Structure formats: C-alpha cells, structure tokens
Amino acid sequence: MQCSWKSMVLLALASIAIQYTAIRTFSAKPFSSLCSRGPGRDLAPNGPAVNCGVGALGGPGQEMLEGLDPGCEEPVTPSSSFSTPPYNASRRVHVLILATTRSGSSFVGQLFNQHPEVFYLFEPLYHVQSALLPRLAHSRNPAERRVMLGAARDLLRSLCHCHLNSLESYIRPHPANHSTDKLFRRGASKALCTPPVCEAPLGSTEQALVLGDEGECVKRCGPLNVSLAAEACRERRHLAIKTVRIPHVSDLKALVEDPRLNLKVVQLVRDPRGILASRIETFRDTYRLWRLWRATGRRPYNLDLGQINTVCEDFLSSVSAGLARPAWLRGRYLLLRYEDLAKSPLQRTRELFDFLGLSVEHGVVEWILNNTRGSSDLSNRQKYGTVRDSAANAESWRQKLSFDIVLYTQTVCQPLLDLLGYKTISHPGELRNLSYSLVEDRTFVPFL
C-alpha cells in the first residue's frame, strides 16, 4: 500500500516527537531510578502513584520486606481515615513542618526526630531572622519580608542538599573552622547529639536527656562541627525541618516545584484561642497586657491586637491556598490539626508518615507513648516541653482564657474557625464545660 508524501511527513514528525520525549525522560532520570531505585511515592501528573518497591504499611516497627523482587505494583490502601500511597523509603524525602509559635510544632518535630533515618533540624531559619531582622518575628514590611523569604528559601534549598555550611553565614558570631556553639536549639536534634557529630554521645539509658534537658547535649558534645553535621545529614535517608518563620505555603512554591528536592509540606494548625492562651503563659513579657486584660476584665488601650490578628490572617490565607489544591501542591501538602494529633497520636502519626512515605519505627511509637501520657502541670512548667497529657492539653486553653478574650478572638478569627472546624461559644458555661468539645470531627484529605 502506498502512502502519500503528506502521510510520510506526519509519520516522521511523530517519530521525532516520540524520540525527543524518550531522550528527555531518560536523560533527566536514569532508567534504574524509574523502578529498581524507584521514587515510589512520586505522583504522576495525570495518574496515580506507583510503588516500585516492596514496603510496609501502618503498624509500628514494620520493616521493609527483604529478598523479594522490587517490581512495580499497584498502590494499596492503608487502614486510616484517608488513603495514601504505600510506604517506600527508596527515595530521599524532604519534609517541611510549617507552623506558628505555640501551635504544637515542637511535638510534631520530635516525631521525626525519633525516626532513625531522618535528619531533623529545629528552626534553622531562626538564624536568618536573627541576622536580617533581629527585632521582628514576622515582618509586615513588604521589602523586608521579600529579603527574609528570599534568604530563607535559599537556605532551605541548601539544607535539603545537606550543604549545612550555608547556615554558617547567618550564625553570630561566625563559626571558626566550621565549629560553633551557637546553633539554635541544637539539643532538640538527635542527629546533632550522636555520632559522627558528637564524640561523647549520651548512653542508651540517657537518650531521654537530649529532649528533657537539651543543655546536656551541648555540655557533653561541645561545639558543633558543621562539616560533621553535613556528613550525618548525607548518611540519613530523609530530612525534616520545623519552622514558624514562613507565613504562607505559597512562599514555598519554587521549592516544592523543584524536582530535585522532593519536598513535602505539613501545615500544622491549631485553634487560635489555644495558641493565644499558650503564648500568654509562655511569653510573659511580650503578652503582659493580655494577662492584665484577663485579670481585670478591661482591655488595655495600648494592647497589641496584631499578636492574634496576624496569626488568624496568615493561617487563613495559607490554609485557603493549600485547600484550594493548586496543581503544584499535588501530593506535596497535608493539613494537620494539632487537636487531632493530640487526641489520637498513634493513628495520626501513622497517617502522617504514610503520606510522606516514611515507616513508623518502634522508637517513634515508644516516644509517643512516653510523651502523651504525662502531666499537664509538667508541660506548663517547661517552656518547650513535649511531655504532657496530650488529649487534655489540646483544649486546656478553655480554663486559662477569660470569656471576653475568647469572644474577641472568635470575632476576628471567625473565618478561620469555620474553615478548620473549630466551634465558637456564646456564654461562659460553654467555655468551662470541657465535656463539650469545641473541635468538630473533620477529615482533611491530602491532595493526591
């Protein structure tokens, strides 16, 4: 059968297009990485995730199956309130915990800190803020905000590649010979308090001191060798960073879209009334006028209302953007309510780790059990403590705030409360009646 010259041209063009696509695909990602080393949890633009490894799901301490052919298989559904692709740790995952101060971010960060394959960093952007905007926690000036966010994004990108020396530029005084004793909250990271970073690590019976008394790590380990820390970062499969210094998830768009990073964002939210109550107790000087209002029933004329207004504005803007499910956040964004985690820590942690492609190791489960059954009084005495009765702590703010402060907060934060499923109260009896929860049962399904 003869073909016209037009048909021949069309066939030739189609052939060229197919070859070009294939060349681009295999030059960008070697064939071995497509399955045998498979990304596993990568999301195809127009299709479901495919697991190219044999992984374990759900339960604590489950290990990856060994001795089996890691051929591609269809994803299975874990037993949780939403479906996520199965666990596959064959590709490095970078996790950013996006939160605000006193929203439970230290607790969530420690979940990752207990994982033996995760390199965890506590608030590295603290140093960026301290160097660029030393007097402002969250600058509202557009020019200053651009400078801060630009530097923060550059540093986060470097940290994802384990280029920890980039952090040295912001540490004051500047590290000498890549050694410093000024890294903010070093003791909150196990990876920075154990070999190869620390030459005098804590004994197995003393590991709890890393969290209970962060200063113990610094005393035993001495100055931090940034080069050794970078080596430890490269040896771990995954990296997690906690920050309260990125106000909006859209500020991370360039990082999320970078295919080299495999960055996933966990946006942690909490009832703003609970955030305010915690800040009043924790930052006594900064929130002195709020305590005066609570004690006297009269709102001071010079009270900085922006201390709670800004929280609700930033949360509402960021959460609305995430829940709008833009294409660039597909498979990269999870909204987590602190109250849900506090009520069911094991279940929510399994769901969280499933979404991220991490196994729930025995050490993570053990830490949860040890840190969610403590006394609420103990957590109140420790500014950044994580040992508490988590379920009781979630709504303990109802015993701490006055009715008029709650009414004001509800008024300015009403759109956020509605969006996140937090109930309002209309009289003092509802406020103190802890048998009536102010947290609606609601599931925020990840965008997969």
PDB file of C-alpha atoms in Angstrom, residues 227-352:
ATOM      1  CA  SER A 227      31.175  19.620  58.424  1.00  0.00           C
ATOM      2  CA  LEU A 228      30.463  16.517  60.515  1.00  0.00           C
ATOM      3  CA  ALA A 229      26.823  17.554  60.732  1.00  0.00           C
ATOM      4  CA  ALA A 230      26.669  17.754  56.934  1.00  0.00           C
ATOM      5  CA  GLU A 231      28.150  14.246  56.750  1.00  0.00           C
ATOM      6  CA  ALA A 232      25.499  12.959  59.150  1.00  0.00           C
ATOM      7  CA  CYS A 233      22.826  14.622  57.038  1.00  0.00           C
ATOM      8  CA  ARG A 234      24.035  12.811  53.927  1.00  0.00           C
ATOM      9  CA  GLU A 235      24.062   9.470  55.731  1.00  0.00           C
ATOM     10  CA  ARG A 236      20.374   9.670  56.664  1.00  0.00           C
ATOM     11  CA  ARG A 237      17.689   8.777  54.134  1.00  0.00           C
ATOM     12  CA  HIS A 238      15.427  11.742  54.820  1.00  0.00           C
ATOM     13  CA  LEU A 239      15.440  15.263  56.227  1.00  0.00           C
ATOM     14  CA  ALA A 240      12.814  17.146  58.240  1.00  0.00           C
ATOM     15  CA  ILE A 241      12.837  20.823  59.175  1.00  0.00           C
ATOM     16  CA  LYS A 242      10.481  22.617  61.538  1.00  0.00           C
ATOM     17  CA  THR A 243       9.870  26.333  61.071  1.00  0.00           C
ATOM     18  CA  VAL A 244       7.496  29.026  62.305  1.00  0.00           C
ATOM     19  CA  ARG A 245       9.095  31.671  60.080  1.00  0.00           C
ATOM     20  CA  ILE A 246       7.376  31.008  56.748  1.00  0.00           C
ATOM     21  CA  PRO A 247       3.918  32.650  56.921  1.00  0.00           C
ATOM     22  CA  HIS A 248       2.369  31.264  53.735  1.00  0.00           C
ATOM     23  CA  VAL A 249       2.596  27.955  51.917  1.00  0.00           C
ATOM     24  CA  SER A 250       2.754  29.824  48.595  1.00  0.00           C
ATOM     25  CA  ASP A 251       6.115  31.224  49.712  1.00  0.00           C
ATOM     26  CA  LEU A 252       7.442  27.697  49.159  1.00  0.00           C
ATOM     27  CA  LYS A 253       6.187  27.259  45.595  1.00  0.00           C
ATOM     28  CA  ALA A 254       9.640  27.466  43.981  1.00  0.00           C
ATOM     29  CA  LEU A 255      10.995  24.801  46.358  1.00  0.00           C
ATOM     30  CA  VAL A 256       8.026  22.477  46.021  1.00  0.00           C
ATOM     31  CA  GLU A 257       8.235  22.624  42.235  1.00  0.00           C
ATOM     32  CA  ASP A 258      11.971  21.816  42.246  1.00  0.00           C
ATOM     33  CA  PRO A 259      12.071  18.141  41.158  1.00  0.00           C
ATOM     34  CA  ARG A 260      15.463  17.648  42.813  1.00  0.00           C
ATOM     35  CA  LEU A 261      14.123  18.300  46.301  1.00  0.00           C
ATOM     36  CA  ASN A 262      11.075  16.031  46.614  1.00  0.00           C
ATOM     37  CA  LEU A 263       9.786  18.481  49.212  1.00  0.00           C
ATOM     38  CA  LYS A 264       6.549  17.838  51.088  1.00  0.00           C
ATOM     39  CA  VAL A 265       4.837  20.359  53.339  1.00  0.00           C
ATOM     40  CA  VAL A 266       2.990  19.516  56.540  1.00  0.00           C
ATOM     41  CA  GLN A 267       0.963  22.545  57.586  1.00  0.00           C
ATOM     42  CA  LEU A 268       0.239  22.303  61.295  1.00  0.00           C
ATOM     43  CA  VAL A 269      -2.700  24.326  62.585  1.00  0.00           C
ATOM     44  CA  ARG A 270      -4.237  24.842  65.997  1.00  0.00           C
ATOM     45  CA  ASP A 271      -7.262  26.646  67.391  1.00  0.00           C
ATOM     46  CA  PRO A 272      -6.073  30.290  67.608  1.00  0.00           C
ATOM     47  CA  ARG A 273      -7.648  30.551  71.058  1.00  0.00           C
ATOM     48  CA  GLY A 274      -5.322  27.776  72.195  1.00  0.00           C
ATOM     49  CA  ILE A 275      -2.338  29.482  70.554  1.00  0.00           C
ATOM     50  CA  LEU A 276      -3.113  32.740  72.325  1.00  0.00           C
ATOM     51  CA  ALA A 277      -3.529  31.060  75.716  1.00  0.00           C
ATOM     52  CA  SER A 278      -0.202  29.256  75.324  1.00  0.00           C
ATOM     53  CA  ARG A 279       1.625  32.426  74.294  1.00  0.00           C
ATOM     54  CA  ILE A 280       0.216  34.369  77.241  1.00  0.00           C
ATOM     55  CA  GLU A 281       1.631  31.750  79.611  1.00  0.00           C
ATOM     56  CA  THR A 282       4.931  31.251  77.796  1.00  0.00           C
ATOM     57  CA  PHE A 283       5.970  34.739  76.676  1.00  0.00           C
ATOM     58  CA  ARG A 284       5.043  36.633  79.809  1.00  0.00           C
ATOM     59  CA  ASP A 285       6.765  39.921  78.992  1.00  0.00           C
ATOM     60  CA  THR A 286       5.551  40.120  75.400  1.00  0.00           C
ATOM     61  CA  TYR A 287       1.960  39.251  76.375  1.00  0.00           C
ATOM     62  CA  ARG A 288       1.873  41.157  79.672  1.00  0.00           C
ATOM     63  CA  LEU A 289      -1.079  43.334  78.600  1.00  0.00           C
ATOM     64  CA  TRP A 290      -3.124  40.266  77.665  1.00  0.00           C
ATOM     65  CA  ARG A 291      -2.610  38.935  81.177  1.00  0.00           C
ATOM     66  CA  LEU A 292      -3.696  42.320  82.527  1.00  0.00           C
ATOM     67  CA  TRP A 293      -6.884  42.129  80.446  1.00  0.00           C
ATOM     68  CA  ARG A 294      -7.536  38.616  81.700  1.00  0.00           C
ATOM     69  CA  ALA A 295      -7.043  39.622  85.330  1.00  0.00           C
ATOM     70  CA  THR A 296      -9.021  42.889  85.333  1.00  0.00           C
ATOM     71  CA  GLY A 297     -11.615  42.300  82.642  1.00  0.00           C
ATOM     72  CA  ARG A 298     -10.648  45.608  80.984  1.00  0.00           C
ATOM     73  CA  ARG A 299      -8.787  45.671  77.693  1.00  0.00           C
ATOM     74  CA  PRO A 300      -5.729  47.983  77.833  1.00  0.00           C
ATOM     75  CA  TYR A 301      -5.924  50.778  75.276  1.00  0.00           C
ATOM     76  CA  ASN A 302      -2.397  50.044  74.034  1.00  0.00           C
ATOM     77  CA  LEU A 303      -2.845  46.279  73.675  1.00  0.00           C
ATOM     78  CA  ASP A 304      -1.218  44.920  70.501  1.00  0.00           C
ATOM     79  CA  LEU A 305      -4.173  43.154  68.914  1.00  0.00           C
ATOM     80  CA  GLY A 306      -1.960  42.195  65.989  1.00  0.00           C
ATOM     81  CA  GLN A 307      -0.483  39.487  68.194  1.00  0.00           C
ATOM     82  CA  ILE A 308      -3.551  37.347  67.475  1.00  0.00           C
ATOM     83  CA  ASN A 309      -5.000  39.080  64.399  1.00  0.00           C
ATOM     84  CA  THR A 310      -1.855  38.312  62.394  1.00  0.00           C
ATOM     85  CA  VAL A 311      -1.985  34.639  63.378  1.00  0.00           C
ATOM     86  CA  CYS A 312      -5.502  34.255  62.016  1.00  0.00           C
ATOM     87  CA  GLU A 313      -4.819  36.272  58.867  1.00  0.00           C
ATOM     88  CA  ASP A 314      -1.702  34.254  57.996  1.00  0.00           C
ATOM     89  CA  PHE A 315      -3.351  30.917  58.796  1.00  0.00           C
ATOM     90  CA  LEU A 316      -6.469  31.738  56.803  1.00  0.00           C
ATOM     91  CA  SER A 317      -4.512  32.850  53.756  1.00  0.00           C
ATOM     92  CA  SER A 318      -2.100  29.927  53.807  1.00  0.00           C
ATOM     93  CA  VAL A 319      -4.639  27.194  54.603  1.00  0.00           C
ATOM     94  CA  SER A 320      -7.071  28.535  52.000  1.00  0.00           C
ATOM     95  CA  ALA A 321      -4.309  28.341  49.394  1.00  0.00           C
ATOM     96  CA  GLY A 322      -3.428  24.778  50.386  1.00  0.00           C
ATOM     97  CA  LEU A 323      -7.013  23.531  50.482  1.00  0.00           C
ATOM     98  CA  ALA A 324      -7.662  25.113  47.075  1.00  0.00           C
ATOM     99  CA  ARG A 325      -5.497  22.266  45.734  1.00  0.00           C
ATOM    100  CA  PRO A 326      -3.308  24.056  43.206  1.00  0.00           C
ATOM    101  CA  ALA A 327      -1.589  21.689  40.778  1.00  0.00           C
ATOM    102  CA  TRP A 328       1.872  22.432  42.196  1.00  0.00           C
ATOM    103  CA  LEU A 329       0.821  21.066  45.614  1.00  0.00           C
ATOM    104  CA  ARG A 330      -0.469  17.736  44.326  1.00  0.00           C
ATOM    105  CA  GLY A 331       0.948  15.056  46.586  1.00  0.00           C
ATOM    106  CA  ARG A 332       3.017  17.669  48.425  1.00  0.00           C
ATOM    107  CA  TYR A 333       0.670  19.151  51.036  1.00  0.00           C
ATOM    108  CA  LEU A 334      -1.002  17.832  54.164  1.00  0.00           C
ATOM    109  CA  LEU A 335      -3.055  19.843  56.649  1.00  0.00           C
ATOM    110  CA  LEU A 336      -2.772  18.567  60.212  1.00  0.00           C
ATOM    111  CA  ARG A 337      -4.786  19.862  63.166  1.00  0.00           C
ATOM    112  CA  TYR A 338      -2.893  19.737  66.426  1.00  0.00           C
ATOM    113  CA  GLU A 339      -6.076  18.724  68.247  1.00  0.00           C
ATOM    114  CA  ASP A 340      -6.484  15.624  66.071  1.00  0.00           C
ATOM    115  CA  LEU A 341      -2.887  14.592  66.715  1.00  0.00           C
ATOM    116  CA  ALA A 342      -3.294  15.175  70.456  1.00  0.00           C
ATOM    117  CA  LYS A 343      -6.476  13.111  70.598  1.00  0.00           C
ATOM    118  CA  SER A 344      -5.182  10.150  68.556  1.00  0.00           C
ATOM    119  CA  PRO A 345      -1.383  10.480  68.382  1.00  0.00           C
ATOM    120  CA  LEU A 346      -0.589   6.980  67.102  1.00  0.00           C
ATOM    121  CA  GLN A 347      -3.275   6.908  64.428  1.00  0.00           C
ATOM    122  CA  ARG A 348      -2.499  10.408  63.161  1.00  0.00           C
ATOM    123  CA  THR A 349       1.231   9.748  63.142  1.00  0.00           C
ATOM    124  CA  ARG A 350       0.709   6.645  61.018  1.00  0.00           C
ATOM    125  CA  GLU A 351      -1.424   8.642  58.590  1.00  0.00           C
ATOM    126  CA  LEU A 352       1.158  11.421  58.502  1.00  0.00           C
TER     127      LEU A 352
END
